[in-house]
PDB file of C-alpha atoms in Angstrom:
ATOM      1  CA  MET A  29     -25.092  -7.804 -12.249  1.00  0.00           C
ATOM      2  CA  ARG A  30     -27.952  -9.713 -13.851  1.00  0.00           C
ATOM      3  CA  GLU A  31     -27.596 -12.710 -11.525  1.00  0.00           C
ATOM      4  CA  PRO A  32     -27.463 -12.674  -7.697  1.00  0.00           C
ATOM      5  CA  PRO A  33     -24.231 -13.836  -6.037  1.00  0.00           C
ATOM      6  CA  PRO A  34     -24.340 -17.604  -5.536  1.00  0.00           C
ATOM      7  CA  ASP A  35     -22.722 -17.415  -2.090  1.00  0.00           C
ATOM      8  CA  LEU A  36     -25.231 -15.043  -0.483  1.00  0.00           C
ATOM      9  CA  ALA A  37     -28.827 -15.937   0.371  1.00  0.00           C
ATOM     10  CA  ASP A  38     -31.471 -13.219   0.552  1.00  0.00           C
ATOM     11  CA  ARG A  39     -32.120 -14.026   4.213  1.00  0.00           C
ATOM     12  CA  ASP A  40     -28.476 -13.302   5.092  1.00  0.00           C
ATOM     13  CA  LEU A  41     -28.525 -10.007   3.202  1.00  0.00           C
ATOM     14  CA  LEU A  42     -31.826  -9.078   4.862  1.00  0.00           C
ATOM     15  CA  HIS A  43     -30.340  -9.783   8.290  1.00  0.00           C
ATOM     16  CA  ALA A  44     -27.345  -7.525   7.570  1.00  0.00           C
ATOM     17  CA  VAL A  45     -29.503  -4.652   6.288  1.00  0.00           C
ATOM     18  CA  ARG A  46     -31.842  -4.867   9.263  1.00  0.00           C
ATOM     19  CA  GLU A  47     -28.981  -5.079  11.740  1.00  0.00           C
ATOM     20  CA  HIS A  48     -26.938  -2.203  10.340  1.00  0.00           C
ATOM     21  CA  TRP A  49     -29.403   0.181   8.667  1.00  0.00           C
ATOM     22  CA  ASP A  50     -33.131  -0.303   9.175  1.00  0.00           C
ATOM     23  CA  GLY A  51     -34.739  -2.875  11.482  1.00  0.00           C
ATOM     24  CA  ASP A  52     -38.116  -2.404   9.801  1.00  0.00           C
ATOM     25  CA  ILE A  53     -36.983  -3.771   6.435  1.00  0.00           C
ATOM     26  CA  ALA A  54     -39.157  -6.810   5.669  1.00  0.00           C
ATOM     27  CA  GLU A  55     -37.674  -8.188   2.435  1.00  0.00           C
ATOM     28  CA  VAL A  56     -35.023  -7.668  -0.222  1.00  0.00           C
ATOM     29  CA  ALA A  57     -35.160  -8.342  -3.952  1.00  0.00           C
ATOM     30  CA  HIS A  58     -32.137  -8.602  -6.248  1.00  0.00           C
ATOM     31  CA  LEU A  59     -32.074  -6.028  -9.056  1.00  0.00           C
ATOM     32  CA  PRO A  60     -30.536  -6.984 -12.428  1.00  0.00           C
ATOM     33  CA  LEU A  61     -28.603  -3.726 -12.821  1.00  0.00           C
ATOM     34  CA  GLY A  62     -25.135  -2.685 -13.888  1.00  0.00           C
ATOM     35  CA  PHE A  63     -22.046  -4.840 -14.091  1.00  0.00           C
ATOM     36  CA  GLY A  64     -19.543  -5.286 -11.295  1.00  0.00           C
ATOM     37  CA  ALA A  65     -21.535  -4.751  -8.106  1.00  0.00           C
ATOM     38  CA  HIS A  66     -24.750  -6.450  -6.964  1.00  0.00           C
ATOM     39  CA  HIS A  67     -27.833  -4.437  -6.062  1.00  0.00           C
ATOM     40  CA  TRP A  68     -31.098  -5.074  -4.200  1.00  0.00           C
ATOM     41  CA  ALA A  69     -34.223  -3.154  -3.300  1.00  0.00           C
ATOM     42  CA  ALA A  70     -35.003  -3.302   0.415  1.00  0.00           C
ATOM     43  CA  TYR A  71     -38.708  -3.043   1.281  1.00  0.00           C
ATOM     44  CA  GLY A  72     -40.586  -1.915   4.361  1.00  0.00           C
ATOM     45  CA  ASP A  73     -44.398  -1.928   4.426  1.00  0.00           C
ATOM     46  CA  ALA A  74     -44.270  -3.161   0.797  1.00  0.00           C
ATOM     47  CA  VAL A  75     -42.544   0.085  -0.247  1.00  0.00           C
ATOM     48  CA  PRO A  76     -38.885   0.260  -1.347  1.00  0.00           C
ATOM     49  CA  ARG A  77     -36.848   2.158   1.248  1.00  0.00           C
ATOM     50  CA  LEU A  78     -33.209   1.391   0.499  1.00  0.00           C
ATOM     51  CA  PHE A  79     -31.042   0.742  -2.524  1.00  0.00           C
ATOM     52  CA  VAL A  80     -28.554  -1.887  -1.338  1.00  0.00           C
ATOM     53  CA  THR A  81     -25.137  -2.393  -2.943  1.00  0.00           C
ATOM     54  CA  LEU A  82     -22.576  -5.148  -2.458  1.00  0.00           C
ATOM     55  CA  ASP A  83     -19.203  -4.042  -3.842  1.00  0.00           C
ATOM     56  CA  GLY A  84     -16.299  -6.356  -4.522  1.00  0.00           C
ATOM     57  CA  LEU A  85     -12.856  -5.440  -3.226  1.00  0.00           C
ATOM     58  CA  ALA A  86      -9.577  -6.380  -4.972  1.00  0.00           C
ATOM     59  CA  PRO A  87      -8.330  -5.449  -7.479  1.00  0.00           C
ATOM     60  CA  HIS A  88     -10.170  -2.118  -7.673  1.00  0.00           C
ATOM     61  CA  HIS A  89     -10.957  -1.409  -4.049  1.00  0.00           C
ATOM     62  CA  SER A  90      -9.924  -2.101  -0.526  1.00  0.00           C
ATOM     63  CA  ALA A  91     -12.254  -1.911   2.453  1.00  0.00           C
ATOM     64  CA  GLU A  92     -10.503   1.339   3.379  1.00  0.00           C
ATOM     65  CA  SER A  93     -10.755   2.963  -0.056  1.00  0.00           C
ATOM     66  CA  LEU A  94     -14.443   2.086  -0.393  1.00  0.00           C
ATOM     67  CA  GLU A  95     -15.196   3.510   3.034  1.00  0.00           C
ATOM     68  CA  ALA A  96     -13.273   6.699   2.239  1.00  0.00           C
ATOM     69  CA  ALA A  97     -15.132   7.131  -1.065  1.00  0.00           C
ATOM     70  CA  TYR A  98     -18.522   6.593   0.577  1.00  0.00           C
ATOM     71  CA  VAL A  99     -17.605   9.050   3.349  1.00  0.00           C
ATOM     72  CA  GLY A 100     -16.650  11.598   0.701  1.00  0.00           C
ATOM     73  CA  ALA A 101     -19.980  11.519  -1.146  1.00  0.00           C
ATOM     74  CA  PRO A 102     -22.163  12.886   1.699  1.00  0.00           C
ATOM     75  CA  THR A 103     -19.466  15.481   2.369  1.00  0.00           C
ATOM     76  CA  LEU A 104     -19.814  16.692  -1.209  1.00  0.00           C
ATOM     77  CA  HIS A 105     -23.595  16.808  -0.798  1.00  0.00           C
ATOM     78  CA  ASP A 106     -23.220  18.864   2.366  1.00  0.00           C
ATOM     79  CA  GLN A 107     -20.928  21.244   0.480  1.00  0.00           C
ATOM     80  CA  GLY A 108     -23.842  22.180  -1.782  1.00  0.00           C
ATOM     81  CA  LEU A 109     -23.817  19.504  -4.481  1.00  0.00           C
ATOM     82  CA  ALA A 110     -27.491  18.555  -4.195  1.00  0.00           C
ATOM     83  CA  PHE A 111     -27.199  16.208  -7.203  1.00  0.00           C
ATOM     84  CA  VAL A 112     -25.032  13.806  -5.170  1.00  0.00           C
ATOM     85  CA  LEU A 113     -27.156  10.834  -4.067  1.00  0.00           C
ATOM     86  CA  ALA A 114     -24.997   9.765  -1.130  1.00  0.00           C
ATOM     87  CA  PRO A 115     -25.017   6.540   0.904  1.00  0.00           C
ATOM     88  CA  LEU A 116     -26.393   6.342   4.430  1.00  0.00           C
ATOM     89  CA  PRO A 117     -24.255   5.656   7.494  1.00  0.00           C
ATOM     90  CA  ALA A 118     -24.809   2.337   9.235  1.00  0.00           C
ATOM     91  CA  THR A 119     -25.823   2.286  12.886  1.00  0.00           C
ATOM     92  CA  GLY A 120     -22.162   2.019  13.919  1.00  0.00           C
ATOM     93  CA  GLY A 121     -21.267   5.194  12.022  1.00  0.00           C
ATOM     94  CA  ALA A 122     -19.380   3.629   9.091  1.00  0.00           C
ATOM     95  CA  PHE A 123     -20.806   3.746   5.572  1.00  0.00           C
ATOM     96  CA  THR A 124     -19.813   0.197   4.637  1.00  0.00           C
ATOM     97  CA  VAL A 125     -20.144  -3.118   6.446  1.00  0.00           C
ATOM     98  CA  PRO A 126     -18.099  -6.244   5.570  1.00  0.00           C
ATOM     99  CA  LEU A 127     -20.125  -9.135   4.169  1.00  0.00           C
ATOM    100  CA  ARG A 128     -18.832 -12.313   2.499  1.00  0.00           C
ATOM    101  CA  GLY A 129     -15.466 -10.707   1.720  1.00  0.00           C
ATOM    102  CA  ARG A 130     -17.137  -7.678   0.121  1.00  0.00           C
ATOM    103  CA  ALA A 131     -18.550  -4.354   1.309  1.00  0.00           C
ATOM    104  CA  LEU A 132     -22.247  -3.690   1.882  1.00  0.00           C
ATOM    105  CA  SER A 133     -23.754  -0.195   1.691  1.00  0.00           C
ATOM    106  CA  CYS A 134     -27.197   1.403   1.489  1.00  0.00           C
ATOM    107  CA  THR A 135     -28.526   4.521  -0.226  1.00  0.00           C
ATOM    108  CA  PRO A 136     -31.983   6.041   0.208  1.00  0.00           C
ATOM    109  CA  TRP A 137     -34.401   4.680  -2.363  1.00  0.00           C
ATOM    110  CA  VAL A 138     -35.289   7.308  -4.967  1.00  0.00           C
ATOM    111  CA  SER A 139     -37.681   6.472  -7.780  1.00  0.00           C
ATOM    112  CA  GLY A 140     -36.635   7.538 -11.244  1.00  0.00           C
ATOM    113  CA  GLU A 141     -35.214   6.493 -14.587  1.00  0.00           C
ATOM    114  CA  SER A 142     -31.607   5.954 -15.638  1.00  0.00           C
ATOM    115  CA  GLY A 143     -29.799   5.171 -18.854  1.00  0.00           C
ATOM    116  CA  GLY A 144     -30.561   6.432 -22.338  1.00  0.00           C
ATOM    117  CA  PRO A 145     -28.683   9.195 -24.169  1.00  0.00           C
ATOM    118  CA  LEU A 146     -26.374  11.334 -22.052  1.00  0.00           C
ATOM    119  CA  ASP A 147     -27.769  14.737 -21.042  1.00  0.00           C
ATOM    120  CA  GLY A 148     -24.688  16.680 -22.116  1.00  0.00           C
ATOM    121  CA  PRO A 149     -25.535  20.127 -20.715  1.00  0.00           C
ATOM    122  CA  TRP A 150     -26.572  18.769 -17.310  1.00  0.00           C
ATOM    123  CA  THR A 151     -23.571  16.452 -17.069  1.00  0.00           C
ATOM    124  CA  SER A 152     -21.171  19.216 -18.097  1.00  0.00           C
ATOM    125  CA  ALA A 153     -22.595  21.581 -15.483  1.00  0.00           C
ATOM    126  CA  ALA A 154     -22.623  18.942 -12.724  1.00  0.00           C
ATOM    127  CA  LEU A 155     -19.044  17.901 -13.407  1.00  0.00           C
ATOM    128  CA  ALA A 156     -17.885  21.528 -13.495  1.00  0.00           C
ATOM    129  CA  ARG A 157     -19.360  22.040 -10.030  1.00  0.00           C
ATOM    130  CA  LEU A 158     -17.894  18.781  -8.724  1.00  0.00           C
ATOM    131  CA  HIS A 159     -14.432  19.591 -10.030  1.00  0.00           C
ATOM    132  CA  ALA A 160     -14.552  23.118  -8.565  1.00  0.00           C
ATOM    133  CA  THR A 161     -15.544  21.893  -5.092  1.00  0.00           C
ATOM    134  CA  THR A 162     -12.932  21.462  -2.382  1.00  0.00           C
ATOM    135  CA  PRO A 163     -12.190  17.710  -2.265  1.00  0.00           C
ATOM    136  CA  PRO A 164     -13.229  15.991   0.975  1.00  0.00           C
ATOM    137  CA  ALA A 165     -10.401  15.196   3.365  1.00  0.00           C
ATOM    138  CA  GLY A 166      -9.104  11.655   3.108  1.00  0.00           C
ATOM    139  CA  LEU A 167     -10.385  11.078  -0.424  1.00  0.00           C
ATOM    140  CA  PRO A 168      -8.544   8.187  -2.129  1.00  0.00           C
ATOM    141  CA  ARG A 169      -6.058   9.183  -4.829  1.00  0.00           C
ATOM    142  CA  TRP A 170      -6.297   7.678  -8.277  1.00  0.00           C
ATOM    143  CA  ARG A 171      -3.582   5.232  -9.252  1.00  0.00           C
ATOM    144  CA  PRO A 172      -3.209   3.056 -12.357  1.00  0.00           C
ATOM    145  CA  LEU A 173      -5.616   0.136 -12.303  1.00  0.00           C
ATOM    146  CA  VAL A 174      -3.545  -2.039 -14.632  1.00  0.00           C
ATOM    147  CA  GLU A 175       0.043  -2.979 -13.769  1.00  0.00           C
ATOM    148  CA  SER A 176       2.945  -2.320 -16.127  1.00  0.00           C
ATOM    149  CA  ASP A 177       3.464  -6.072 -16.684  1.00  0.00           C
ATOM    150  CA  PHE A 178      -0.137  -6.618 -17.809  1.00  0.00           C
ATOM    151  CA  ALA A 179       0.758  -7.716 -21.347  1.00  0.00           C
ATOM    152  CA  GLU A 180       3.385 -10.162 -20.088  1.00  0.00           C
ATOM    153  CA  ALA A 181       1.001 -11.586 -17.489  1.00  0.00           C
ATOM    154  CA  THR A 182      -1.754 -11.933 -20.099  1.00  0.00           C
ATOM    155  CA  ALA A 183       0.613 -13.753 -22.460  1.00  0.00           C
ATOM    156  CA  ALA A 184       1.270 -16.261 -19.692  1.00  0.00           C
ATOM    157  CA  LEU A 185      -2.465 -16.543 -19.047  1.00  0.00           C
ATOM    158  CA  VAL A 186      -3.352 -17.407 -22.653  1.00  0.00           C
ATOM    159  CA  ALA A 187      -0.567 -20.021 -22.746  1.00  0.00           C
ATOM    160  CA  ARG A 188      -2.734 -22.362 -20.689  1.00  0.00           C
ATOM    161  CA  ALA A 189      -6.253 -23.699 -21.119  1.00  0.00           C
ATOM    162  CA  TRP A 190      -9.164 -21.526 -19.978  1.00  0.00           C
ATOM    163  CA  GLY A 191     -12.453 -22.414 -18.337  1.00  0.00           C
ATOM    164  CA  PRO A 192     -14.218 -24.723 -18.411  1.00  0.00           C
ATOM    165  CA  GLY A 193     -17.090 -22.716 -19.798  1.00  0.00           C
ATOM    166  CA  PRO A 194     -18.792 -21.888 -23.104  1.00  0.00           C
ATOM    167  CA  TYR A 195     -16.716 -18.770 -23.793  1.00  0.00           C
ATOM    168  CA  ALA A 196     -13.312 -20.081 -22.683  1.00  0.00           C
ATOM    169  CA  ASP A 197     -11.712 -21.004 -26.022  1.00  0.00           C
ATOM    170  CA  THR A 198     -13.180 -18.148 -28.064  1.00  0.00           C
ATOM    171  CA  ALA A 199     -12.259 -15.534 -25.475  1.00  0.00           C
ATOM    172  CA  ARG A 200      -8.724 -16.941 -25.096  1.00  0.00           C
ATOM    173  CA  ASP A 201      -8.149 -16.877 -28.859  1.00  0.00           C
ATOM    174  CA  ALA A 202      -9.435 -13.304 -29.124  1.00  0.00           C
ATOM    175  CA  VAL A 203      -7.103 -12.097 -26.375  1.00  0.00           C
ATOM    176  CA  ARG A 204      -4.141 -13.993 -27.836  1.00  0.00           C
ATOM    177  CA  ARG A 205      -4.602 -12.259 -31.217  1.00  0.00           C
ATOM    178  CA  HIS A 206      -4.227  -8.880 -29.511  1.00  0.00           C
ATOM    179  CA  LEU A 207      -1.172  -9.477 -27.297  1.00  0.00           C
ATOM    180  CA  ALA A 208       0.950  -7.017 -29.287  1.00  0.00           C
ATOM    181  CA  ASP A 209      -1.786  -4.383 -28.928  1.00  0.00           C
ATOM    182  CA  LEU A 210      -1.996  -5.009 -25.187  1.00  0.00           C
ATOM    183  CA  ASP A 211       1.744  -4.406 -24.860  1.00  0.00           C
ATOM    184  CA  ARG A 212       1.572  -1.162 -26.842  1.00  0.00           C
ATOM    185  CA  TRP A 213      -1.511   0.102 -25.003  1.00  0.00           C
ATOM    186  CA  THR A 214      -0.038  -0.733 -21.591  1.00  0.00           C
ATOM    187  CA  GLN A 215       3.244   1.063 -22.272  1.00  0.00           C
ATOM    188  CA  ARG A 216       1.380   4.159 -23.448  1.00  0.00           C
ATOM    189  CA  TYR A 217      -0.966   4.002 -20.457  1.00  0.00           C
ATOM    190  CA  HIS A 218       1.856   4.000 -17.932  1.00  0.00           C
ATOM    191  CA  HIS A 219       3.686   6.793 -19.735  1.00  0.00           C
ATOM    192  CA  LEU A 220       0.556   8.941 -19.550  1.00  0.00           C
ATOM    193  CA  ALA A 221       0.048   7.997 -15.893  1.00  0.00           C
ATOM    194  CA  GLU A 222       3.433   9.577 -15.179  1.00  0.00           C
ATOM    195  CA  VAL A 223       2.424  12.675 -17.139  1.00  0.00           C
ATOM    196  CA  ALA A 224      -0.763  12.899 -15.039  1.00  0.00           C
ATOM    197  CA  GLY A 225       1.308  13.552 -11.924  1.00  0.00           C
ATOM    198  CA  GLY A 226       2.040  17.035 -13.240  1.00  0.00           C
ATOM    199  CA  ARG A 227      -1.598  17.942 -13.907  1.00  0.00           C
ATOM    200  CA  ALA A 228      -4.150  19.484 -11.536  1.00  0.00           C
ATOM    201  CA  TRP A 229      -6.148  16.902  -9.558  1.00  0.00           C
ATOM    202  CA  VAL A 230      -9.752  17.335  -8.416  1.00  0.00           C
ATOM    203  CA  ALA A 231     -12.558  15.243  -6.936  1.00  0.00           C
ATOM    204  CA  THR A 232     -13.823  12.931  -9.696  1.00  0.00           C
ATOM    205  CA  HIS A 233     -16.768  10.544  -9.857  1.00  0.00           C
ATOM    206  CA  GLY A 234     -15.107   8.083 -12.217  1.00  0.00           C
ATOM    207  CA  GLU A 235     -18.108   6.900 -14.255  1.00  0.00           C
ATOM    208  CA  PRO A 236     -20.628   9.767 -14.646  1.00  0.00           C
ATOM    209  CA  HIS A 237     -22.349   8.183 -17.676  1.00  0.00           C
ATOM    210  CA  SER A 238     -26.132   8.073 -18.047  1.00  0.00           C
ATOM    211  CA  GLY A 239     -26.361   4.674 -16.360  1.00  0.00           C
ATOM    212  CA  ASN A 240     -25.153   6.346 -13.162  1.00  0.00           C
ATOM    213  CA  GLN A 241     -27.603   9.214 -13.452  1.00  0.00           C
ATOM    214  CA  LEU A 242     -31.106   9.024 -12.047  1.00  0.00           C
ATOM    215  CA  LEU A 243     -33.857  11.295 -13.354  1.00  0.00           C
ATOM    216  CA  ALA A 244     -36.105  11.720 -10.309  1.00  0.00           C
ATOM    217  CA  SER A 245     -39.183  13.866  -9.796  1.00  0.00           C
ATOM    218  CA  HIS A 246     -37.108  16.582  -8.109  1.00  0.00           C
ATOM    219  CA  GLY A 247     -34.282  16.600 -10.653  1.00  0.00           C
ATOM    220  CA  ARG A 248     -31.369  14.604 -11.986  1.00  0.00           C
ATOM    221  CA  LEU A 249     -28.997  12.885  -9.555  1.00  0.00           C
ATOM    222  CA  LEU A 250     -25.536  11.363  -9.873  1.00  0.00           C
ATOM    223  CA  VAL A 251     -25.332   7.961  -8.164  1.00  0.00           C
ATOM    224  CA  ASP A 252     -22.790   5.169  -7.541  1.00  0.00           C
ATOM    225  CA  TRP A 253     -19.928   6.945  -5.755  1.00  0.00           C
ATOM    226  CA  GLU A 254     -17.707   3.967  -4.921  1.00  0.00           C
ATOM    227  CA  SER A 255     -15.058   5.170  -7.396  1.00  0.00           C
ATOM    228  CA  LEU A 256     -14.827   8.724  -6.029  1.00  0.00           C
ATOM    229  CA  ARG A 257     -11.147   9.662  -6.354  1.00  0.00           C
ATOM    230  CA  LEU A 258      -8.739  12.572  -6.561  1.00  0.00           C
ATOM    231  CA  ALA A 259      -7.605  12.557 -10.191  1.00  0.00           C
ATOM    232  CA  PRO A 260      -7.252  14.744 -13.280  1.00  0.00           C
ATOM    233  CA  ALA A 261     -10.674  16.020 -14.370  1.00  0.00           C
ATOM    234  CA  GLU A 262     -10.429  14.042 -17.610  1.00  0.00           C
ATOM    235  CA  ARG A 263     -11.240  10.912 -15.638  1.00  0.00           C
ATOM    236  CA  ASP A 264     -14.820  12.243 -15.776  1.00  0.00           C
ATOM    237  CA  LEU A 265     -14.615  14.362 -18.936  1.00  0.00           C
ATOM    238  CA  ARG A 266     -13.936  11.222 -20.997  1.00  0.00           C
ATOM    239  CA  THR A 267     -17.645  10.427 -20.625  1.00  0.00           C
ATOM    240  CA  LEU A 268     -18.529  13.756 -22.278  1.00  0.00           C
ATOM    241  CA  ALA A 269     -15.948  13.304 -25.020  1.00  0.00           C
ATOM    242  CA  ASP A 270     -17.240   9.795 -25.799  1.00  0.00           C
ATOM    243  CA  ALA A 271     -20.745  11.251 -26.188  1.00  0.00           C
ATOM    244  CA  GLY A 272     -19.518  13.923 -28.596  1.00  0.00           C
ATOM    245  CA  VAL A 273     -19.901  16.770 -26.091  1.00  0.00           C
ATOM    246  CA  ALA A 274     -17.298  19.509 -26.517  1.00  0.00           C
ATOM    247  CA  THR A 275     -14.932  19.951 -23.570  1.00  0.00           C
ATOM    248  CA  GLU A 276     -11.710  21.809 -22.833  1.00  0.00           C
ATOM    249  CA  ALA A 277     -10.065  18.576 -21.778  1.00  0.00           C
ATOM    250  CA  ASP A 278      -6.395  17.721 -22.181  1.00  0.00           C
ATOM    251  CA  PRO A 279      -6.184  15.212 -25.077  1.00  0.00           C
ATOM    252  CA  GLU A 280      -3.414  13.234 -23.392  1.00  0.00           C
ATOM    253  CA  MET A 281      -5.420  12.856 -20.199  1.00  0.00           C
ATOM    254  CA  LEU A 282      -8.487  11.795 -22.191  1.00  0.00           C
ATOM    255  CA  GLU A 283      -6.295   9.176 -23.848  1.00  0.00           C
ATOM    256  CA  LEU A 284      -5.022   8.031 -20.434  1.00  0.00           C
ATOM    257  CA  PHE A 285      -8.485   7.316 -19.069  1.00  0.00           C
ATOM    258  CA  ASP A 286      -9.736   5.811 -22.318  1.00  0.00           C
ATOM    259  CA  LEU A 287      -6.802   3.390 -22.191  1.00  0.00           C
ATOM    260  CA  GLU A 288      -7.522   2.705 -18.537  1.00  0.00           C
ATOM    261  CA  TRP A 289     -11.109   1.759 -19.278  1.00  0.00           C
ATOM    262  CA  ARG A 290     -10.067  -0.466 -22.155  1.00  0.00           C
ATOM    263  CA  LEU A 291      -7.246  -2.280 -20.363  1.00  0.00           C
ATOM    264  CA  ASP A 292      -9.158  -2.710 -17.119  1.00  0.00           C
ATOM    265  CA  GLU A 293     -12.170  -4.166 -18.919  1.00  0.00           C
ATOM    266  CA  ILE A 294      -9.969  -6.595 -20.852  1.00  0.00           C
ATOM    267  CA  SER A 295      -8.185  -7.598 -17.633  1.00  0.00           C
ATOM    268  CA  GLN A 296     -11.429  -8.349 -15.810  1.00  0.00           C
ATOM    269  CA  TYR A 297     -13.015 -10.235 -18.692  1.00  0.00           C
ATOM    270  CA  ALA A 298      -9.898 -12.308 -19.364  1.00  0.00           C
ATOM    271  CA  ALA A 299      -9.763 -13.357 -15.718  1.00  0.00           C
ATOM    272  CA  ARG A 300     -13.468 -14.201 -15.829  1.00  0.00           C
ATOM    273  CA  PHE A 301     -13.216 -16.526 -18.815  1.00  0.00           C
ATOM    274  CA  ALA A 302      -9.913 -18.070 -17.767  1.00  0.00           C
ATOM    275  CA  ALA A 303     -11.806 -19.357 -14.723  1.00  0.00           C
ATOM    276  CA  PRO A 304     -14.753 -21.791 -14.736  1.00  0.00           C
ATOM    277  CA  HIS A 305     -17.903 -19.944 -15.825  1.00  0.00           C
ATOM    278  CA  PRO A 306     -21.491 -21.085 -16.423  1.00  0.00           C
ATOM    279  CA  GLY A 307     -22.362 -19.014 -19.496  1.00  0.00           C
ATOM    280  CA  GLY A 308     -25.302 -17.115 -18.001  1.00  0.00           C
ATOM    281  CA  PRO A 309     -26.489 -13.580 -18.822  1.00  0.00           C
ATOM    282  CA  ASP A 310     -23.547 -11.915 -17.043  1.00  0.00           C
ATOM    283  CA  ASP A 311     -21.077 -14.013 -19.036  1.00  0.00           C
ATOM    284  CA  GLU A 312     -22.834 -13.084 -22.268  1.00  0.00           C
ATOM    285  CA  ILE A 313     -22.487  -9.383 -21.443  1.00  0.00           C
ATOM    286  CA  ALA A 314     -18.856  -9.838 -20.429  1.00  0.00           C
ATOM    287  CA  PHE A 315     -17.974 -11.642 -23.656  1.00  0.00           C
ATOM    288  CA  GLY A 316     -19.482  -8.877 -25.771  1.00  0.00           C
ATOM    289  CA  GLY A 317     -17.587  -6.321 -23.703  1.00  0.00           C
ATOM    290  CA  LEU A 318     -14.305  -8.176 -24.169  1.00  0.00           C
ATOM    291  CA  LEU A 319     -14.632  -8.212 -27.966  1.00  0.00           C
ATOM    292  CA  ASP A 320     -15.662  -4.559 -28.030  1.00  0.00           C
ATOM    293  CA  GLU A 321     -12.598  -3.430 -26.074  1.00  0.00           C
ATOM    294  CA  LEU A 322     -10.182  -5.609 -28.049  1.00  0.00           C
ATOM    295  CA  GLU A 323     -11.426  -4.503 -31.440  1.00  0.00           C
ATOM    296  CA  ARG A 324     -12.697  -0.921 -31.204  1.00  0.00           C
ATOM    297  CA  GLU A 325     -10.728   1.958 -32.713  1.00  0.00           C
TER     298      GLU A 325
END
């Protein structure tokens, strides 16, 4: 997120990090990264030591599912997947700590660069190794993120005024124009979710795109493991397919997870603009994302 959460002061975050991970941390600084979770750099002796993440819970996560995912990542690393940049356990042994109705976690700070064009060969090889590895015990199972009544619920949502906020009316009108598409996409999504039950399921990262890869001095790493799930491999292979990298993926399962991304993004953005919103940088990004998902092929 480009903007820090308005309900959490840096001093409160600093106290939590010092109490649960590293008492020598002297300061934290919010990082304008990603979209969905908040991130900070935690410094000791003027050097970054920890990458701090504050994940939201419902509708995507529960405290239990986040903990299970973050437990699974170091297990994968210990099974030989050195490219897994796993979170650190807190002093009490858990990998997440509740904070302001969300879940706080810390990962070792590693300097490097992320983003840019996808490294297809590296990503293909890393995902092949991940999918061939025995899944950690207790790993959460994938389930549909969008309910079967999504189109009906969205029709009810656009029947009332949105906002207030600068994107409220434009976003509402855009969603309303696509209600028939939402119904068709949702029905197809849930049909394919039933088909997925008969496919092989493996450990999947969920979003292995270049923004979740870090090119460090000692090699490329895969980061951001909060969505680690048992699922068909196409949950990850969609990233390769979108980048034009050849895969042996099942076309129906690629369609399933493409629809999931699209519907889930629309659901989140619609809820955002139906509520009061200030129109800052995060809202600008969200509005562009909403139009992209409504209108793309």
